[in-house]
mmCIF file of C-alpha atoms and ligand atoms in Angstrom:
data_model
loop_
_atom_site.group_PDB
_atom_site.id
_atom_site.type_symbol
_atom_site.label_atom_id
_atom_site.label_comp_id
_atom_site.label_asym_id
_atom_site.label_seq_id
_atom_site.Cartn_x
_atom_site.Cartn_y
_atom_site.Cartn_z
ATOM 1 C CA MET I 6 110.916 -85.947 118.306
ATOM 2 C CA TYR I 7 111.016 -83.439 115.590
ATOM 3 C CA ALA I 8 108.215 -83.008 113.237
ATOM 4 C CA GLU I 9 108.580 -84.526 109.820
ATOM 5 C CA ARG I 10 110.412 -82.032 107.797
ATOM 6 C CA VAL I 11 111.054 -82.295 104.033
ATOM 7 C CA LEU I 12 113.891 -80.465 102.224
ATOM 8 C CA SER I 13 115.194 -80.599 98.777
ATOM 9 C CA GLY I 14 117.304 -78.438 96.467
ATOM 10 C CA MET I 15 117.934 -78.126 92.832
ATOM 11 C CA ARG I 16 120.826 -76.540 91.015
ATOM 12 C CA PRO I 17 119.926 -73.624 88.828
ATOM 13 C CA THR I 18 120.944 -74.942 85.391
ATOM 14 C CA GLY I 19 118.345 -73.143 83.341
ATOM 15 C CA ARG I 20 114.761 -73.479 82.089
ATOM 16 C CA LEU I 21 112.966 -76.490 83.560
ATOM 17 C CA HIS I 22 111.333 -78.945 81.295
ATOM 18 C CA LEU I 23 108.378 -81.502 81.448
ATOM 19 C CA GLY I 24 110.988 -84.157 82.735
ATOM 20 C CA HIS I 25 111.613 -82.017 85.852
ATOM 21 C CA TYR I 26 107.873 -81.578 86.089
ATOM 22 C CA HIS I 27 106.933 -85.206 86.078
ATOM 23 C CA GLY I 28 110.108 -86.277 87.841
ATOM 24 C CA VAL I 29 110.416 -83.768 90.552
ATOM 25 C CA LEU I 30 107.992 -80.878 90.883
ATOM 26 C CA LYS I 31 104.895 -82.839 90.812
ATOM 27 C CA ASN I 32 106.106 -84.599 93.823
ATOM 28 C CA TRP I 33 107.069 -81.349 95.619
ATOM 29 C CA VAL I 34 103.672 -80.084 94.901
ATOM 30 C CA LYS I 35 102.176 -83.291 96.552
ATOM 31 C CA LEU I 36 104.596 -83.104 99.581
ATOM 32 C CA GLN I 37 103.843 -79.468 100.472
ATOM 33 C CA ASN I 38 100.366 -80.509 101.367
ATOM 34 C CA GLU I 39 101.579 -83.245 103.605
ATOM 35 C CA HIS I 40 104.698 -81.724 105.444
ATOM 36 C CA PRO I 41 106.474 -78.694 106.194
ATOM 37 C CA CYS I 42 108.590 -78.291 103.103
ATOM 38 C CA LEU I 43 111.770 -76.354 102.454
ATOM 39 C CA PHE I 44 112.767 -76.090 98.638
ATOM 40 C CA PHE I 45 115.982 -74.085 97.749
ATOM 41 C CA VAL I 46 118.060 -72.900 94.794
ATOM 42 C CA ALA I 47 121.482 -74.580 95.236
ATOM 43 C CA ASP I 48 123.572 -71.911 93.723
ATOM 44 C CA TRP I 49 126.602 -72.646 95.437
ATOM 45 C CA HIS I 50 126.318 -76.204 94.281
ATOM 46 C CA ALA I 51 126.070 -74.724 90.788
ATOM 47 C CA LEU I 52 129.325 -72.738 91.316
ATOM 48 C CA THR I 53 131.133 -76.028 92.172
ATOM 49 C CA THR I 54 131.207 -76.929 88.430
ATOM 50 C CA ALA I 55 130.284 -73.507 86.665
ATOM 51 C CA TYR I 56 132.904 -71.422 88.713
ATOM 52 C CA ASP I 57 134.169 -70.137 85.387
ATOM 53 C CA GLU I 58 130.707 -68.929 84.253
ATOM 54 C CA PRO I 59 129.243 -66.781 87.056
ATOM 55 C CA GLY I 60 127.158 -64.729 84.745
ATOM 56 C CA THR I 61 124.625 -67.417 84.301
ATOM 57 C CA ILE I 62 123.641 -68.198 87.947
ATOM 58 C CA GLY I 63 121.570 -65.298 88.641
ATOM 59 C CA GLU I 64 119.337 -65.489 85.706
ATOM 60 C CA ASN I 65 118.922 -69.253 85.867
ATOM 61 C CA ALA I 66 118.014 -69.004 89.515
ATOM 62 C CA TRP I 67 115.091 -66.662 88.950
ATOM 63 C CA GLU I 68 113.855 -68.468 85.968
ATOM 64 C CA MET I 69 113.927 -71.690 87.946
ATOM 65 C CA VAL I 70 111.961 -70.209 90.814
ATOM 66 C CA ILE I 71 109.240 -68.964 88.386
ATOM 67 C CA ASP I 72 109.146 -72.534 86.928
ATOM 68 C CA TRP I 73 108.611 -73.972 90.594
ATOM 69 C CA LEU I 74 105.919 -71.619 90.988
ATOM 70 C CA ALA I 75 104.320 -72.314 87.578
ATOM 71 C CA ALA I 76 104.112 -75.943 88.301
ATOM 72 C CA GLY I 77 102.280 -75.170 91.579
ATOM 73 C CA VAL I 78 104.756 -74.984 94.300
ATOM 74 C CA ASP I 79 102.920 -72.792 96.786
ATOM 75 C CA PRO I 80 104.954 -70.296 98.835
ATOM 76 C CA SER I 81 102.220 -70.095 101.350
ATOM 77 C CA GLN I 82 102.750 -73.875 102.075
ATOM 78 C CA ALA I 83 106.310 -74.399 101.375
ATOM 79 C CA THR I 84 109.519 -72.315 102.101
ATOM 80 C CA LEU I 85 111.417 -71.281 99.067
ATOM 81 C CA PHE I 86 114.813 -69.743 99.325
ATOM 82 C CA ILE I 87 118.259 -69.352 97.927
ATOM 83 C CA GLN I 88 121.144 -71.143 99.465
ATOM 84 C CA SER I 89 123.612 -68.334 99.370
ATOM 85 C CA ARG I 90 121.209 -66.105 101.185
ATOM 86 C CA VAL I 91 121.274 -68.231 104.232
ATOM 87 C CA PRO I 92 125.163 -68.112 104.800
ATOM 88 C CA GLU I 93 124.874 -70.372 107.815
ATOM 89 C CA HIS I 94 124.965 -73.259 105.386
ATOM 90 C CA ALA I 95 128.508 -72.183 104.542
ATOM 91 C CA GLU I 96 129.308 -72.009 108.393
ATOM 92 C CA LEU I 97 128.029 -75.562 109.102
ATOM 93 C CA HIS I 98 129.873 -76.802 105.978
ATOM 94 C CA LEU I 99 133.043 -75.338 107.303
ATOM 95 C CA LEU I 100 132.598 -76.866 110.835
ATOM 96 C CA LEU I 101 131.684 -80.225 109.464
ATOM 97 C CA SER I 102 134.813 -80.197 107.214
ATOM 98 C CA MET I 103 136.894 -80.281 110.308
ATOM 99 C CA MET I 104 135.739 -83.733 111.170
ATOM 100 C CA THR I 105 135.032 -85.283 107.696
ATOM 101 C CA PRO I 106 137.733 -87.714 106.727
ATOM 102 C CA LEU I 107 139.156 -86.981 103.176
ATOM 103 C CA GLY I 108 138.546 -90.697 102.338
ATOM 104 C CA TRP I 109 134.795 -90.301 102.779
ATOM 105 C CA LEU I 110 134.624 -87.687 100.345
ATOM 106 C CA GLU I 111 136.877 -89.381 97.804
ATOM 107 C CA ARG I 112 134.842 -92.721 97.987
ATOM 108 C CA VAL I 113 131.424 -90.883 97.052
ATOM 109 C CA PRO I 114 130.734 -92.317 93.661
ATOM 110 C CA THR I 115 129.465 -89.083 92.057
ATOM 111 C CA TYR I 116 132.993 -87.699 92.693
ATOM 112 C CA LYS I 117 134.812 -89.621 90.037
ATOM 113 C CA ASP I 118 131.706 -90.097 87.809
ATOM 114 C CA GLN I 119 131.045 -86.515 87.448
ATOM 115 C CA GLN I 120 134.821 -85.760 87.092
ATOM 116 C CA GLU I 121 135.005 -88.203 84.221
ATOM 117 C CA LYS I 122 131.680 -86.899 82.617
ATOM 118 C CA LEU I 123 132.902 -83.369 82.624
ATOM 119 C CA GLU I 124 136.333 -84.195 81.545
ATOM 120 C CA HIS I 125 136.648 -80.847 79.641
ATOM 121 C CA LYS I 126 136.591 -79.164 82.952
ATOM 122 C CA ASP I 127 139.208 -79.034 85.860
ATOM 123 C CA LEU I 128 137.100 -80.464 88.764
ATOM 124 C CA SER I 129 140.094 -81.244 90.861
ATOM 125 C CA THR I 130 139.003 -78.588 93.138
ATOM 126 C CA TYR I 131 138.589 -78.235 96.887
ATOM 127 C CA GLY I 132 134.880 -77.162 96.380
ATOM 128 C CA PHE I 133 133.915 -79.911 94.032
ATOM 129 C CA LEU I 134 135.339 -82.600 96.457
ATOM 130 C CA GLY I 135 133.283 -80.910 99.066
ATOM 131 C CA TYR I 136 130.056 -80.953 97.056
ATOM 132 C CA PRO I 137 128.365 -83.765 99.175
ATOM 133 C CA LEU I 138 129.527 -82.259 102.326
ATOM 134 C CA LEU I 139 127.862 -78.856 101.290
ATOM 135 C CA GLN I 140 124.783 -80.873 100.566
ATOM 136 C CA SER I 141 124.947 -82.563 104.089
ATOM 137 C CA ALA I 142 125.150 -79.034 105.549
ATOM 138 C CA ASP I 143 122.060 -77.945 103.559
ATOM 139 C CA ILE I 144 120.084 -80.882 105.092
ATOM 140 C CA LEU I 145 121.358 -81.112 108.600
ATOM 141 C CA ILE I 146 121.083 -77.470 109.148
ATOM 142 C CA TYR I 147 117.317 -77.765 109.045
ATOM 143 C CA ARG I 148 117.329 -81.218 110.926
ATOM 144 C CA ALA I 149 115.418 -82.277 107.791
ATOM 145 C CA ASN I 150 114.337 -86.068 108.010
ATOM 146 C CA ARG I 151 113.015 -86.375 104.487
ATOM 147 C CA VAL I 152 114.899 -85.556 101.389
ATOM 148 C CA PRO I 153 113.164 -86.203 98.199
ATOM 149 C CA VAL I 154 115.857 -87.024 95.474
ATOM 150 C CA GLY I 155 116.335 -89.178 92.560
ATOM 151 C CA GLU I 156 118.412 -92.373 92.522
ATOM 152 C CA ASP I 157 121.555 -90.534 91.619
ATOM 153 C CA GLN I 158 121.498 -88.622 94.743
ATOM 154 C CA VAL I 159 121.225 -91.488 97.250
ATOM 155 C CA PRO I 160 124.872 -91.750 98.010
ATOM 156 C CA HIS I 161 124.707 -88.167 99.091
ATOM 157 C CA ILE I 162 121.893 -88.709 101.556
ATOM 158 C CA GLU I 163 123.767 -91.782 102.817
ATOM 159 C CA PHE I 164 126.937 -89.536 103.224
ATOM 160 C CA SER I 165 124.773 -87.045 105.257
ATOM 161 C CA ARG I 166 123.745 -89.782 107.488
ATOM 162 C CA GLU I 167 127.169 -90.781 108.260
ATOM 163 C CA ILE I 168 128.277 -87.207 108.815
ATOM 164 C CA ALA I 169 125.271 -86.692 111.327
ATOM 165 C CA ARG I 170 126.258 -89.947 113.119
ATOM 166 C CA ARG I 171 129.779 -88.963 113.246
ATOM 167 C CA PHE I 172 129.124 -85.478 114.568
ATOM 168 C CA ASN I 173 126.634 -86.718 117.225
ATOM 169 C CA HIS I 174 129.118 -89.369 118.312
ATOM 170 C CA LEU I 175 131.859 -86.729 118.637
ATOM 171 C CA TYR I 176 129.950 -83.928 120.190
ATOM 172 C CA GLY I 177 126.636 -85.313 121.536
ATOM 173 C CA ARG I 178 127.966 -86.994 124.514
ATOM 174 C CA GLU I 179 128.404 -84.701 127.469
ATOM 175 C CA ALA I 180 130.574 -86.351 130.007
ATOM 176 C CA ASP I 181 127.768 -86.162 132.633
ATOM 177 C CA PHE I 182 124.901 -86.921 130.212
ATOM 178 C CA GLU I 183 123.066 -89.494 132.428
ATOM 179 C CA GLU I 184 123.423 -87.270 135.522
ATOM 180 C CA LYS I 185 122.091 -84.306 133.757
ATOM 181 C CA ALA I 186 119.222 -86.332 132.097
ATOM 182 C CA ARG I 187 118.190 -87.599 135.653
ATOM 183 C CA GLU I 188 118.212 -84.044 136.843
ATOM 184 C CA ALA I 189 116.175 -82.968 133.863
ATOM 185 C CA VAL I 190 113.503 -85.849 134.511
ATOM 186 C CA LYS I 191 113.018 -84.320 138.022
ATOM 187 C CA LYS I 192 112.161 -81.019 136.540
ATOM 188 C CA LEU I 193 109.179 -82.569 134.775
ATOM 189 C CA GLY I 194 107.225 -82.822 138.149
ATOM 190 C CA ALA I 195 106.529 -85.998 140.260
ATOM 191 C CA LYS I 196 103.620 -87.311 137.980
ATOM 192 C CA ARG I 197 105.123 -86.624 134.715
ATOM 193 C CA ALA I 198 108.432 -87.904 135.749
ATOM 194 C CA LYS I 199 107.010 -91.242 136.757
ATOM 195 C CA LEU I 200 105.157 -91.558 133.481
ATOM 196 C CA TYR I 201 108.373 -90.670 131.620
ATOM 197 C CA GLU I 202 110.289 -93.417 133.292
ATOM 198 C CA GLN I 203 107.605 -95.958 132.782
ATOM 199 C CA LEU I 204 107.363 -95.061 128.998
ATOM 200 C CA ARG I 205 111.235 -95.101 128.909
ATOM 201 C CA THR I 206 111.351 -98.480 130.383
ATOM 202 C CA ARG I 207 108.628 -99.907 127.994
ATOM 203 C CA PHE I 208 110.326 -98.534 125.031
ATOM 204 C CA GLN I 209 113.884 -99.552 125.897
ATOM 205 C CA GLN I 210 113.081 -103.001 127.419
ATOM 206 C CA GLU I 211 110.220 -103.975 125.046
ATOM 207 C CA GLY I 212 110.774 -101.868 122.077
ATOM 208 C CA ASP I 213 107.280 -100.519 122.459
ATOM 209 C CA HIS I 214 107.114 -97.768 119.903
ATOM 210 C CA GLN I 215 103.758 -96.514 121.131
ATOM 211 C CA ALA I 216 105.385 -95.945 124.350
ATOM 212 C CA LEU I 217 108.111 -93.802 122.493
ATOM 213 C CA GLU I 218 105.498 -91.733 120.878
ATOM 214 C CA ARG I 219 103.716 -91.200 124.043
ATOM 215 C CA GLY I 220 106.933 -90.101 125.591
ATOM 216 C CA HIS I 221 107.562 -87.590 122.711
ATOM 217 C CA ALA I 222 104.102 -86.256 123.351
ATOM 218 C CA LEU I 223 104.683 -85.736 126.952
ATOM 219 C CA LEU I 224 107.995 -83.872 126.231
ATOM 220 C CA ASP I 225 106.223 -81.771 123.959
ATOM 221 C CA GLU I 226 103.638 -80.887 126.362
ATOM 222 C CA ALA I 227 106.267 -80.093 129.067
ATOM 223 C CA GLN I 228 106.384 -76.143 129.061
ATOM 224 C CA ASN I 229 109.162 -75.324 131.427
ATOM 225 C CA LEU I 230 112.111 -77.303 129.974
ATOM 226 C CA SER I 231 115.065 -75.400 128.813
ATOM 227 C CA MET I 232 116.279 -76.434 125.117
ATOM 228 C CA GLY I 233 119.159 -78.365 126.488
ATOM 229 C CA ASP I 234 117.120 -80.558 129.034
ATOM 230 C CA ARG I 235 114.451 -81.157 126.311
ATOM 231 C CA GLU I 236 117.262 -82.493 124.123
ATOM 232 C CA ARG I 237 118.641 -84.481 126.882
ATOM 233 C CA LEU I 238 115.190 -86.012 127.678
ATOM 234 C CA PHE I 239 114.478 -86.824 124.178
ATOM 235 C CA GLY I 240 117.906 -88.618 123.924
ATOM 236 C CA PHE I 241 117.472 -90.406 127.280
ATOM 237 C CA LEU I 242 114.114 -91.537 126.385
ATOM 238 C CA GLU I 243 115.481 -93.314 123.253
ATOM 239 C CA GLY I 244 118.609 -94.588 124.895
ATOM 240 C CA SER I 245 120.850 -92.486 122.630
ATOM 241 C CA SER I 246 123.093 -89.584 123.681
ATOM 242 C CA LYS I 247 122.106 -86.084 122.907
ATOM 243 C CA MET I 248 121.137 -85.916 119.260
ATOM 244 C CA ILE I 249 122.434 -82.546 117.868
ATOM 245 C CA LEU I 250 121.985 -83.377 114.206
ATOM 246 C CA VAL I 251 119.296 -85.585 112.636
ATOM 247 C CA GLU I 252 120.021 -88.315 110.346
ATOM 248 C CA PRO I 253 117.972 -87.815 107.081
ATOM 249 C CA ASP I 254 116.332 -90.345 104.883
ATOM 250 C CA ALA I 255 116.102 -90.147 101.218
ATOM 251 C CA LEU I 256 112.625 -90.064 99.828
ATOM 252 C CA LEU I 257 113.216 -91.797 96.685
ATOM 253 C CA THR I 258 111.301 -90.214 93.822
ATOM 254 C CA GLU I 259 110.282 -92.689 91.256
ATOM 255 C CA ALA I 260 112.523 -92.492 88.175
ATOM 256 C CA ALA I 261 110.810 -90.185 85.676
ATOM 257 C CA LYS I 262 108.942 -91.764 83.052
ATOM 258 C CA MET I 263 108.859 -88.708 80.958
ATOM 259 C CA PRO I 264 110.531 -89.496 77.653
ATOM 260 C CA GLY I 265 112.114 -86.906 75.441
ATOM 261 C CA LEU I 266 111.158 -85.987 71.879
ATOM 262 C CA ASP I 267 113.399 -88.560 70.456
ATOM 263 C CA GLY I 268 112.396 -91.393 73.075
ATOM 264 C CA GLN I 269 115.553 -91.073 75.201
ATOM 265 C CA LYS I 270 115.162 -89.728 78.697
ATOM 266 C CA MET I 271 114.217 -85.985 78.393
ATOM 267 C CA SER I 272 117.214 -84.032 79.127
ATOM 268 C CA LYS I 273 118.935 -80.646 78.164
ATOM 269 C CA SER I 274 122.069 -82.414 77.045
ATOM 270 C CA TYR I 275 120.020 -84.497 74.498
ATOM 271 C CA ASN I 276 118.414 -81.617 73.014
ATOM 272 C CA ASN I 277 114.984 -83.352 73.231
ATOM 273 C CA THR I 278 113.074 -81.258 75.850
ATOM 274 C CA ILE I 279 109.824 -79.485 75.973
ATOM 275 C CA SER I 280 110.262 -76.744 78.513
ATOM 276 C CA LEU I 281 107.586 -76.135 81.196
ATOM 277 C CA ARG I 282 106.504 -72.717 79.763
ATOM 278 C CA GLU I 283 107.224 -73.320 76.114
ATOM 279 C CA SER I 284 104.675 -71.494 73.879
ATOM 280 C CA ALA I 285 101.757 -73.667 72.365
ATOM 281 C CA ASP I 286 103.202 -72.981 68.855
ATOM 282 C CA SER I 287 106.494 -74.306 69.634
ATOM 283 C CA VAL I 288 105.080 -77.471 71.500
ATOM 284 C CA THR I 289 102.776 -78.178 68.630
ATOM 285 C CA LYS I 290 105.578 -77.910 65.998
ATOM 286 C CA LYS I 291 107.948 -80.041 68.193
ATOM 287 C CA ILE I 292 105.481 -82.854 68.594
ATOM 288 C CA ARG I 293 104.362 -82.754 64.968
ATOM 289 C CA THR I 294 107.793 -83.205 63.869
ATOM 290 C CA MET I 295 108.662 -85.907 66.359
ATOM 291 C CA GLN I 296 110.301 -89.188 64.941
ATOM 292 C CA THR I 297 107.825 -92.086 64.748
ATOM 293 C CA ASP I 298 108.377 -95.722 63.940
ATOM 294 C CA PRO I 299 110.959 -95.535 61.215
ATOM 295 C CA ALA I 300 109.400 -98.584 59.561
ATOM 296 C CA ARG I 301 106.275 -96.448 59.025
ATOM 297 C CA VAL I 302 107.375 -94.747 55.806
ATOM 298 C CA ARG I 303 104.035 -94.496 54.075
ATOM 299 C CA ARG I 304 100.734 -93.796 55.597
ATOM 300 C CA THR I 305 99.668 -97.353 54.594
ATOM 301 C CA ASP I 306 102.582 -98.980 56.300
ATOM 302 C CA PRO I 307 101.649 -100.584 59.671
ATOM 303 C CA GLY I 308 103.690 -99.501 62.599
ATOM 304 C CA ASP I 309 104.784 -100.601 66.023
ATOM 305 C CA PRO I 310 104.088 -98.343 68.948
ATOM 306 C CA ASP I 311 106.857 -99.959 70.923
ATOM 307 C CA LYS I 312 109.324 -98.476 68.442
ATOM 308 C CA CYS I 313 107.691 -94.914 68.532
ATOM 309 C CA PRO I 314 108.606 -92.138 70.828
ATOM 310 C CA VAL I 315 105.102 -90.875 70.490
ATOM 311 C CA TRP I 316 103.792 -93.992 72.185
ATOM 312 C CA GLN I 317 105.929 -93.130 75.267
ATOM 313 C CA PHE I 318 104.030 -89.849 75.451
ATOM 314 C CA HIS I 319 100.676 -91.517 75.231
ATOM 315 C CA LEU I 320 101.842 -93.652 78.147
ATOM 316 C CA VAL I 321 102.234 -90.505 80.200
ATOM 317 C CA TYR I 322 99.204 -88.606 78.934
ATOM 318 C CA SER I 323 96.504 -90.731 77.405
ATOM 319 C CA ASP I 324 93.636 -92.714 79.009
ATOM 320 C CA GLU I 325 92.917 -96.399 78.280
ATOM 321 C CA GLY I 326 90.552 -95.728 75.341
ATOM 322 C CA THR I 327 92.976 -93.455 73.572
ATOM 323 C CA LYS I 328 95.803 -95.951 74.107
ATOM 324 C CA GLN I 329 93.859 -98.635 72.518
ATOM 325 C CA TRP I 330 92.975 -96.440 69.742
ATOM 326 C CA VAL I 331 96.777 -95.927 69.032
ATOM 327 C CA GLN I 332 97.649 -99.551 69.469
ATOM 328 C CA GLN I 333 94.896 -100.685 67.007
ATOM 329 C CA GLY I 334 95.163 -97.837 64.545
ATOM 330 C CA CYS I 335 99.032 -97.983 64.424
ATOM 331 C CA ARG I 336 99.293 -101.597 63.958
ATOM 332 C CA SER I 337 96.499 -101.814 61.259
ATOM 333 C CA ALA I 338 97.568 -98.509 59.678
ATOM 334 C CA GLY I 339 94.146 -97.308 60.424
ATOM 335 C CA ILE I 340 95.431 -93.962 61.599
ATOM 336 C CA GLY I 341 98.093 -91.652 60.571
ATOM 337 C CA CYS I 342 100.909 -90.390 62.630
ATOM 338 C CA ILE I 343 99.773 -86.844 62.579
ATOM 339 C CA GLU I 344 96.427 -88.074 63.834
ATOM 340 C CA CYS I 345 97.990 -90.107 66.446
ATOM 341 C CA LYS I 346 99.825 -87.092 67.735
ATOM 342 C CA HIS I 347 96.898 -84.771 68.116
ATOM 343 C CA PRO I 348 95.746 -86.207 71.622
ATOM 344 C CA VAL I 349 99.280 -85.787 72.820
ATOM 345 C CA ILE I 350 99.691 -82.262 71.712
ATOM 346 C CA ASP I 351 96.270 -81.405 73.335
ATOM 347 C CA ALA I 352 97.303 -83.065 76.614
ATOM 348 C CA VAL I 353 100.604 -81.232 76.813
ATOM 349 C CA LEU I 354 98.949 -78.022 75.983
ATOM 350 C CA LYS I 355 96.285 -78.599 78.628
ATOM 351 C CA GLU I 356 98.795 -79.472 81.137
ATOM 352 C CA GLN I 357 100.767 -76.324 80.513
ATOM 353 C CA GLU I 358 97.832 -73.943 80.533
ATOM 354 C CA PRO I 359 97.778 -73.482 84.321
ATOM 355 C CA MET I 360 101.439 -73.241 84.449
ATOM 356 C CA HIS I 361 101.446 -70.166 81.811
ATOM 357 C CA GLU I 362 98.729 -68.519 83.807
ATOM 358 C CA ARG I 363 100.469 -68.858 87.233
ATOM 359 C CA ALA I 364 103.840 -67.662 85.627
ATOM 360 C CA GLN I 365 102.246 -64.715 84.050
ATOM 361 C CA ALA I 366 101.708 -62.963 87.282
ATOM 362 C CA TYR I 367 105.227 -63.313 88.258
ATOM 363 C CA LEU I 368 106.541 -62.194 84.717
ATOM 364 C CA ASP I 369 104.342 -59.061 84.980
ATOM 365 C CA ASP I 370 105.614 -58.257 88.307
ATOM 366 C CA PRO I 371 108.983 -59.757 89.093
ATOM 367 C CA THR I 372 109.254 -58.150 92.697
ATOM 368 C CA LEU I 373 106.536 -60.738 93.559
ATOM 369 C CA VAL I 374 109.069 -63.538 93.066
ATOM 370 C CA ARG I 375 111.882 -61.383 94.790
ATOM 371 C CA ASN I 376 109.403 -60.942 97.965
ATOM 372 C CA ILE I 377 108.656 -64.797 97.857
ATOM 373 C CA ILE I 378 112.260 -65.565 98.066
ATOM 374 C CA ALA I 379 113.127 -62.678 100.673
ATOM 375 C CA ASP I 380 110.500 -64.090 102.817
ATOM 376 C CA GLY I 381 111.622 -67.719 102.510
ATOM 377 C CA CYS I 382 115.331 -66.839 103.199
ATOM 378 C CA GLU I 383 114.167 -65.106 106.386
ATOM 379 C CA ARG I 384 112.150 -68.109 107.472
ATOM 380 C CA ALA I 385 114.883 -70.642 106.520
ATOM 381 C CA ARG I 386 117.532 -68.499 108.327
ATOM 382 C CA LYS I 387 115.581 -68.597 111.563
ATOM 383 C CA LEU I 388 115.518 -72.370 111.445
ATOM 384 C CA ALA I 389 119.256 -72.565 110.369
ATOM 385 C CA LEU I 390 120.219 -70.277 113.271
ATOM 386 C CA GLU I 391 118.528 -72.594 115.888
ATOM 387 C CA THR I 392 120.626 -75.521 114.712
ATOM 388 C CA MET I 393 123.804 -73.363 114.553
ATOM 389 C CA ARG I 394 123.472 -72.219 117.997
ATOM 390 C CA ASP I 395 123.690 -75.970 119.168
ATOM 391 C CA VAL I 396 126.347 -76.783 116.715
ATOM 392 C CA ARG I 397 128.680 -73.915 117.843
ATOM 393 C CA GLU I 398 128.115 -74.798 121.335
ATOM 394 C CA ALA I 399 128.734 -78.475 120.606
ATOM 395 C CA VAL I 400 132.167 -77.731 118.946
ATOM 396 C CA GLY I 401 133.120 -75.419 121.691
ATOM 397 C CA LEU I 402 132.716 -72.035 119.893
ATOM 398 C CA SER I 403 130.225 -70.409 122.121
ATOM 399 C CA TYR I 404 132.675 -69.193 124.586
ATOM 400 C CA ALA I 405 132.604 -65.784 126.051
HETATM 401 N N1 LIG N 527 122.897 -82.134 94.506
HETATM 402 C C1 LIG N 527 121.467 -82.151 94.287
HETATM 403 C C2 LIG N 527 121.190 -82.335 92.742
HETATM 404 O O1 LIG N 527 122.153 -82.241 91.937
HETATM 405 C C3 LIG N 527 121.050 -80.734 94.561
HETATM 406 C C4 LIG N 527 121.123 -80.441 96.084
HETATM 407 C C5 LIG N 527 121.978 -79.583 96.751
HETATM 408 C C6 LIG N 527 120.325 -81.018 97.068
HETATM 409 N N2 LIG N 527 121.755 -79.644 98.059
HETATM 410 C C7 LIG N 527 120.773 -80.516 98.300
HETATM 411 C C8 LIG N 527 119.140 -81.932 96.948
HETATM 412 C C9 LIG N 527 120.099 -80.802 99.508
HETATM 413 C C10 LIG N 527 118.677 -82.303 98.158
HETATM 414 C C11 LIG N 527 119.160 -81.846 99.418
HETATM 415 O O2 LIG N 527 120.061 -82.691 92.439
HETATM 416 FE FE1 SF4 N 528 103.855 -93.753 66.395
HETATM 417 FE FE2 SF4 N 528 101.343 -93.186 66.538
HETATM 418 FE FE3 SF4 N 528 102.597 -93.199 64.162
HETATM 419 FE FE4 SF4 N 528 102.181 -95.432 65.494
HETATM 420 S S1 SF4 N 528 100.607 -94.171 64.654
HETATM 421 S S2 SF4 N 528 104.070 -94.790 64.452
HETATM 422 S S3 SF4 N 528 102.342 -94.858 67.618
HETATM 423 S S4 SF4 N 528 102.991 -91.783 65.999
#
């Protein structure tokens, strides 16, 4: 009924690193070739926890967008924007808050988890409790049905589905839905109307999904329908009531295999990162000084790659031949650790080369980035306004 639409957001927490690249951005770059994609800077979400450090948000936001572009996110394919510049997200958040039971929010597992994790900060705030609902508004306002996220965000997507369902249940049922839908069928013209009825029966009685798809195509082609009638006919075809908000699905991104310099997961809080646009010198130095198998004290001591964070990097970056060379050379003390690190250094530098190149243009001329975002905000806003028109009407706010 709606084209597959992908949306994801990221809080502007500072420079991105290779963990973000391998865990998230590579996936975005792939998705942008396959679907219409919207990617945004979740600056309001950053404020839910960083409300007392407003100075950092702007700089982090622009740095992050440059990192996206450096990684190959392409503004001619995907829409890039900043959440707070599409204020309709806040309006939808407010309207949804009217029908969101407090218990639902209190039960989202990230609520207590994060409060405990960030215990130095007072997060008993209205805004923080509403974090998942704001995220729901982000998603639902674009009727996005695919949301690429990591495992930790799955409860938020599930929450968004529940909110969409509740909203549709409360507001999607016109009292005279069936009557209006039958009127709308007539407007298709005799021939189309007959086909529509056949397809509808085949889907509802036999679960024939091909019939459903053909029904969608038929409605897509029907030119003379009003938005309202179109929605009704989509809903009637599927046997549901009018669907105002679309239930999204998480598009689970595989857990990032990117290790940090110390073998733990790469993360800013562990201080073990290589940033996306780190200088070649610094990359070289960081990898050269990486911990290796602690049992390998002297060059002549054999080592065990399974106990060495450098091996984790080989798993990400090296081909079979190189990996065998490491396994054999390490276990037999045939190679030294510095030698072993060379192919890793080369591979990281090679991966970063195009990123530096792409970023340079934006660093030289920051207005390029500003324009990309201004353009993206405008496009996003158009889509958001379409949904908001239906939402306002549904909740009874489009009165004269
Ligand atoms: N909460 C998400 C995170 O921390 C960021 C986010 C905000 C988001 N709004 C979103 C992700 C909407 C996907 C869709 O990663
Ligand atoms: Fe690690 Fe390579 Fe040294 Fe073995 S040879 S300990 S895998 S760095």
